[in-house]
XYZ file of N, CA and C in Angstrom:
393
model
N 106.806 109.489 96.161
C 108.271 108.820 94.713
C 107.749 109.825 93.513
N 108.855 110.224 92.328
C 108.126 111.256 92.334
C 108.375 110.579 90.376
N 106.974 110.784 90.131
C 106.213 109.492 88.412
C 106.989 110.396 87.623
N 107.212 109.821 86.657
C 108.001 110.115 85.213
C 106.349 109.904 84.571
N 105.975 111.114 83.802
C 104.306 111.345 83.449
C 104.869 111.071 81.749
N 103.316 111.025 81.106
C 103.345 111.094 79.647
C 102.033 111.752 79.642
N 102.275 112.119 78.454
C 100.469 112.838 78.116
C 100.010 112.888 76.840
N 98.821 111.692 76.907
C 98.536 111.607 75.628
C 96.639 112.472 75.246
N 96.649 112.314 73.936
C 95.902 113.248 73.553
C 95.236 113.180 72.385
N 93.818 112.578 72.029
C 92.768 112.674 70.861
C 93.507 114.158 70.000
N 93.862 114.132 68.498
C 93.976 115.159 67.601
C 93.272 115.755 67.527
N 93.679 117.051 66.924
C 92.313 118.508 66.114
C 92.278 119.335 67.117
N 91.610 120.363 66.700
C 91.483 121.604 68.120
C 90.415 121.051 68.947
N 90.716 121.245 69.734
C 89.514 120.977 70.845
C 88.162 122.208 70.603
N 87.122 121.522 70.418
C 85.793 122.302 70.447
C 85.531 123.198 71.764
N 86.374 124.012 72.301
C 85.475 124.364 73.334
C 86.026 125.661 73.355
N 87.339 125.994 72.517
C 87.955 126.960 71.966
C 88.278 128.103 73.743
N 88.658 127.213 74.751
C 88.655 128.307 75.869
C 89.496 129.633 75.519
N 89.592 130.661 76.248
C 90.519 131.382 76.422
C 91.820 131.338 76.790
N 91.475 130.259 77.542
C 93.014 130.188 78.636
C 93.826 129.321 77.856
N 93.300 128.428 77.250
C 94.153 127.599 76.735
C 95.450 127.198 75.732
N 96.748 126.826 76.434
C 97.262 126.778 75.628
C 97.937 125.950 74.263
N 96.994 124.693 74.375
C 96.978 123.542 73.948
C 96.947 124.266 72.088
N 96.628 125.559 71.267
C 96.521 125.195 70.873
C 97.873 125.754 69.273
N 99.056 125.731 70.505
C 100.134 125.877 69.931
C 100.720 124.711 69.975
N 100.691 124.009 70.600
C 100.988 122.892 70.434
C 101.079 121.901 68.386
N 101.741 121.194 68.166
C 101.990 120.803 67.223
C 101.221 119.439 67.004
N 99.946 119.513 65.729
C 98.818 119.046 65.670
C 99.188 117.840 64.916
N 98.593 116.786 65.258
C 98.709 114.635 64.521
C 97.436 115.082 63.750
N 97.613 114.326 62.822
C 96.378 113.185 62.262
C 95.485 113.174 62.790
N 94.188 112.874 62.592
C 93.479 112.296 63.293
C 93.796 110.433 64.041
N 94.677 110.280 64.645
C 94.951 108.874 64.461
C 94.385 108.407 65.886
N 93.733 106.478 65.210
C 93.265 105.914 65.726
C 93.430 105.965 67.568
N 92.703 105.054 68.113
C 93.065 105.026 69.685
C 94.288 103.984 70.167
N 94.195 102.967 69.396
C 95.337 102.297 68.952
C 96.610 103.198 68.728
N 96.804 103.640 67.958
C 97.598 104.315 67.286
C 98.668 105.720 68.670
N 97.396 106.064 68.938
C 97.983 106.962 70.335
C 98.301 105.907 71.100
N 97.881 104.708 71.862
C 98.200 104.081 73.081
C 99.856 103.738 72.382
N 100.387 103.172 70.657
C 100.995 102.310 69.927
C 101.945 103.785 70.437
N 101.886 105.176 70.585
C 102.908 106.126 70.736
C 103.698 106.176 71.897
N 102.949 105.758 72.914
C 104.068 105.683 74.367
C 105.619 104.389 74.253
N 104.547 103.282 73.037
C 105.850 102.352 73.467
C 107.438 102.292 73.340
N 108.199 103.855 73.264
C 109.191 104.218 73.267
C 110.089 104.408 74.254
N 108.840 105.033 74.888
C 109.163 105.931 75.847
C 108.920 104.880 77.991
N 108.914 105.872 78.204
C 109.642 105.612 80.127
C 108.967 106.202 80.505
N 108.028 105.825 81.417
C 106.911 106.175 82.153
C 106.001 105.427 83.314
N 105.616 106.221 84.374
C 104.987 105.982 85.499
C 103.422 106.006 85.488
N 102.761 107.133 84.538
C 102.082 107.779 85.145
C 101.215 108.566 83.131
N 100.402 108.127 82.670
C 100.138 108.904 81.774
C 98.620 109.699 81.564
N 98.907 110.870 81.520
C 97.760 111.696 81.396
C 97.512 111.957 80.812
N 95.921 111.429 79.982
C 94.880 112.121 79.424
C 94.257 113.274 79.658
N 95.050 114.234 79.047
C 94.781 115.348 78.611
C 95.727 116.521 77.975
N 95.512 117.218 77.223
C 96.652 118.120 76.670
C 95.943 118.696 75.648
N 95.852 118.033 73.961
C 95.076 119.087 73.355
C 94.331 118.973 72.341
N 93.299 118.085 73.276
C 91.667 117.909 72.854
C 91.194 117.890 74.129
N 89.383 118.285 74.193
C 88.392 117.911 75.347
C 88.735 115.944 75.265
N 89.286 115.162 75.376
C 89.239 113.786 75.166
C 87.657 113.076 75.514
N 87.141 113.663 76.583
C 85.826 112.982 77.112
C 84.831 113.783 76.226
N 84.519 114.304 75.369
C 83.898 114.510 74.270
C 82.733 113.536 73.844
N 83.619 112.745 73.857
C 83.149 111.758 73.399
C 83.377 110.333 74.525
N 82.432 110.490 75.530
C 82.905 109.494 76.483
C 83.596 107.907 76.009
N 82.560 107.664 75.473
C 83.256 106.306 74.884
C 84.556 105.757 74.688
N 84.722 107.153 73.697
C 86.163 107.233 73.205
C 87.249 107.097 74.304
N 87.252 108.187 74.740
C 87.873 108.738 75.795
C 88.157 107.021 77.251
N 87.458 106.752 77.681
C 87.404 105.512 78.462
C 88.090 104.252 77.470
N 87.841 104.621 76.415
C 88.571 102.953 75.323
C 89.987 103.981 75.359
N 90.062 104.743 75.858
C 91.529 105.161 75.111
C 92.360 104.844 76.548
N 91.601 105.008 77.446
C 92.294 104.833 79.260
C 92.404 102.928 79.164
N 91.281 102.607 79.023
C 91.386 101.462 79.201
C 92.376 100.377 78.449
N 92.511 101.273 76.928
C 93.701 100.381 76.236
C 95.409 100.604 76.667
N 95.485 101.813 77.198
C 96.217 102.486 77.953
C 96.725 101.519 78.679
N 96.060 100.667 80.387
C 95.890 100.076 81.063
C 96.760 98.678 80.301
N 95.459 98.585 79.602
C 95.521 97.024 79.322
C 96.686 96.582 79.126
N 97.864 97.614 78.308
C 98.822 97.652 77.117
C 100.236 97.737 78.027
N 100.073 99.007 79.308
C 101.161 99.148 80.030
C 100.603 99.418 81.457
N 100.058 98.794 81.797
C 99.793 98.770 83.429
C 100.116 99.913 83.753
N 99.670 101.283 84.222
C 100.753 102.145 84.588
C 99.472 103.179 85.059
N 100.006 103.992 85.947
C 98.973 105.721 86.885
C 98.378 106.193 85.380
N 97.327 105.558 85.154
C 96.165 107.089 85.080
C 95.669 108.470 85.599
N 96.214 109.687 84.615
C 95.612 110.454 85.188
C 94.103 111.259 84.298
N 93.203 111.344 84.221
C 92.495 112.257 83.538
C 92.307 113.256 83.822
N 92.591 114.773 82.956
C 91.722 115.959 83.140
C 90.588 116.120 82.242
N 89.977 116.659 82.707
C 88.244 116.650 81.258
C 87.835 118.229 81.945
N 87.188 119.223 81.062
C 86.419 120.106 82.087
C 84.635 119.537 81.173
N 84.507 118.144 81.032
C 83.174 117.286 80.330
C 82.825 117.110 81.777
N 81.726 116.772 82.106
C 80.477 116.263 83.039
C 80.870 114.411 82.139
N 81.079 113.748 82.876
C 81.645 112.532 81.887
C 79.757 111.705 82.441
N 78.875 111.472 81.362
C 77.754 111.030 82.101
C 77.466 109.726 82.766
N 76.430 110.037 82.871
C 76.348 108.258 84.845
C 76.574 107.238 84.115
N 76.017 106.665 82.843
C 76.352 105.554 82.478
C 77.304 105.118 82.055
N 78.809 106.161 81.937
C 79.297 106.004 81.757
C 80.780 105.798 83.432
N 79.756 105.527 84.289
C 80.400 105.385 85.387
C 81.098 104.461 85.827
N 80.479 103.412 85.663
C 80.533 101.975 85.524
C 81.653 101.742 85.180
N 81.789 101.744 83.941
C 83.295 101.741 82.820
C 84.507 102.352 83.859
N 84.448 103.311 84.343
C 85.659 103.968 85.252
C 86.011 103.296 86.518
N 84.955 103.147 87.387
C 85.462 102.230 88.101
C 85.455 100.576 87.829
N 85.488 100.237 87.231
C 85.796 99.168 86.669
C 87.409 98.957 86.541
N 87.798 100.159 85.737
C 88.871 100.029 84.904
C 89.546 100.513 86.541
N 89.339 101.045 87.106
C 89.914 101.223 88.862
C 90.114 100.163 89.842
N 88.804 99.474 89.361
C 89.241 98.229 90.334
C 90.495 97.231 89.795
N 90.662 96.890 88.530
C 91.246 96.926 87.663
C 92.864 97.606 87.903
N 92.925 98.234 87.644
C 94.226 99.112 87.906
C 94.617 98.863 89.386
N 93.763 98.373 90.690
C 93.953 98.150 91.962
C 94.773 97.017 92.314
N 94.601 96.052 91.686
C 95.003 94.697 91.974
C 96.159 94.721 91.004
N 96.849 95.681 90.537
C 98.588 95.801 90.485
C 99.089 96.990 90.574
N 98.468 96.872 91.914
C 98.920 98.937 92.616
C 98.709 99.714 91.427
N 98.067 100.375 90.696
C 97.856 101.442 90.402
C 96.423 102.163 90.411
N 96.314 103.182 89.726
C 95.523 104.242 90.113
C 95.162 104.507 88.919
N 93.522 105.256 88.988
C 92.963 106.079 88.108
C 92.620 107.289 88.662
N 93.016 108.134 88.650
C 93.207 109.466 88.895
C 91.872 110.145 88.243
N 90.884 111.498 88.728
C 90.172 111.917 87.862
C 90.186 113.250 88.189
N 90.385 113.979 87.094
C 90.282 115.721 87.831
C 89.731 116.278 86.635
N 89.183 117.761 87.668
C 88.586 118.626 86.656
C 88.762 119.613 86.391
N 89.330 120.285 85.713
C 89.629 121.653 84.915
C 88.255 122.192 85.178
N 88.309 123.142 86.156
C 87.240 124.313 86.438
C 87.642 125.660 86.660
N 86.849 126.494 85.682
C 87.384 127.676 86.197
C 86.514 128.606 87.629
N 86.590 129.653 88.181
C 85.849 130.018 89.003
C 84.505 130.967 88.704
N 83.663 131.056 89.176
C 81.959 131.347 88.684
C 82.457 132.372 88.747
N 83.405 133.348 89.616
C 83.655 135.310 89.552
C 83.942 135.664 88.523
N 85.287 134.649 88.567
C 86.928 135.411 87.095
C 85.940 134.811 86.057
N 85.415 134.006 85.738
C 85.054 133.157 84.308
C 84.556 134.733 83.292
N 83.926 135.222 83.808
C 83.395 136.738 83.046
C 84.939 137.508 82.322
N 85.546 137.517 82.835
C 87.192 138.193 82.611
C 87.735 137.118 81.908
N 88.048 136.018 81.779
C 88.933 134.903 82.068
C 88.510 133.826 80.586
N 86.865 134.327 80.674
C 86.219 132.975 79.527
C 85.179 133.560 78.420
N 85.117 132.605 77.565
C 83.588 133.144 76.945
C 82.877 131.989 77.642
N 83.083 131.553 78.654
C 82.666 129.921 79.040
C 82.260 128.939 77.671
N 83.779 129.193 77.378
C 83.824 128.290 77.392
C 82.800 127.122 76.034
N 82.146 127.717 75.218
C 81.222 127.522 74.492
C 81.451 126.721 73.661
N 80.802 125.339 73.465
C 80.717 124.676 72.007
C 80.258 125.106 70.503
N 80.920 125.331 70.023
C 80.024 126.488 68.558
C 79.467 125.720 67.980
């Protein structure tokens, strides 16, 4: 079944500054609160929300997971996280709990990692270092 997706992201420029990134060309919002980002979906039709786009949403894992939890609480939809960050182990239980709650509603939490090839990284990246 085809899913209708919406993308959400925290505001501001991503701290990784990856060479390949297209998001610097996207329109920026002011620094919205989690609730404002969640509310930005209210008039849209979707089956899945991608927590990915303009910023690395898990550079602060607490805030990124809070965004996912609140999206699900309000819309009971599938969620797809795409991150370049390694989410610290102390946050894994919250993601597991969220996924278990979502499964009760026949929904799924997907987590994807955006990685670069080790051999090609010298060509395409400055190793995405944080300034």
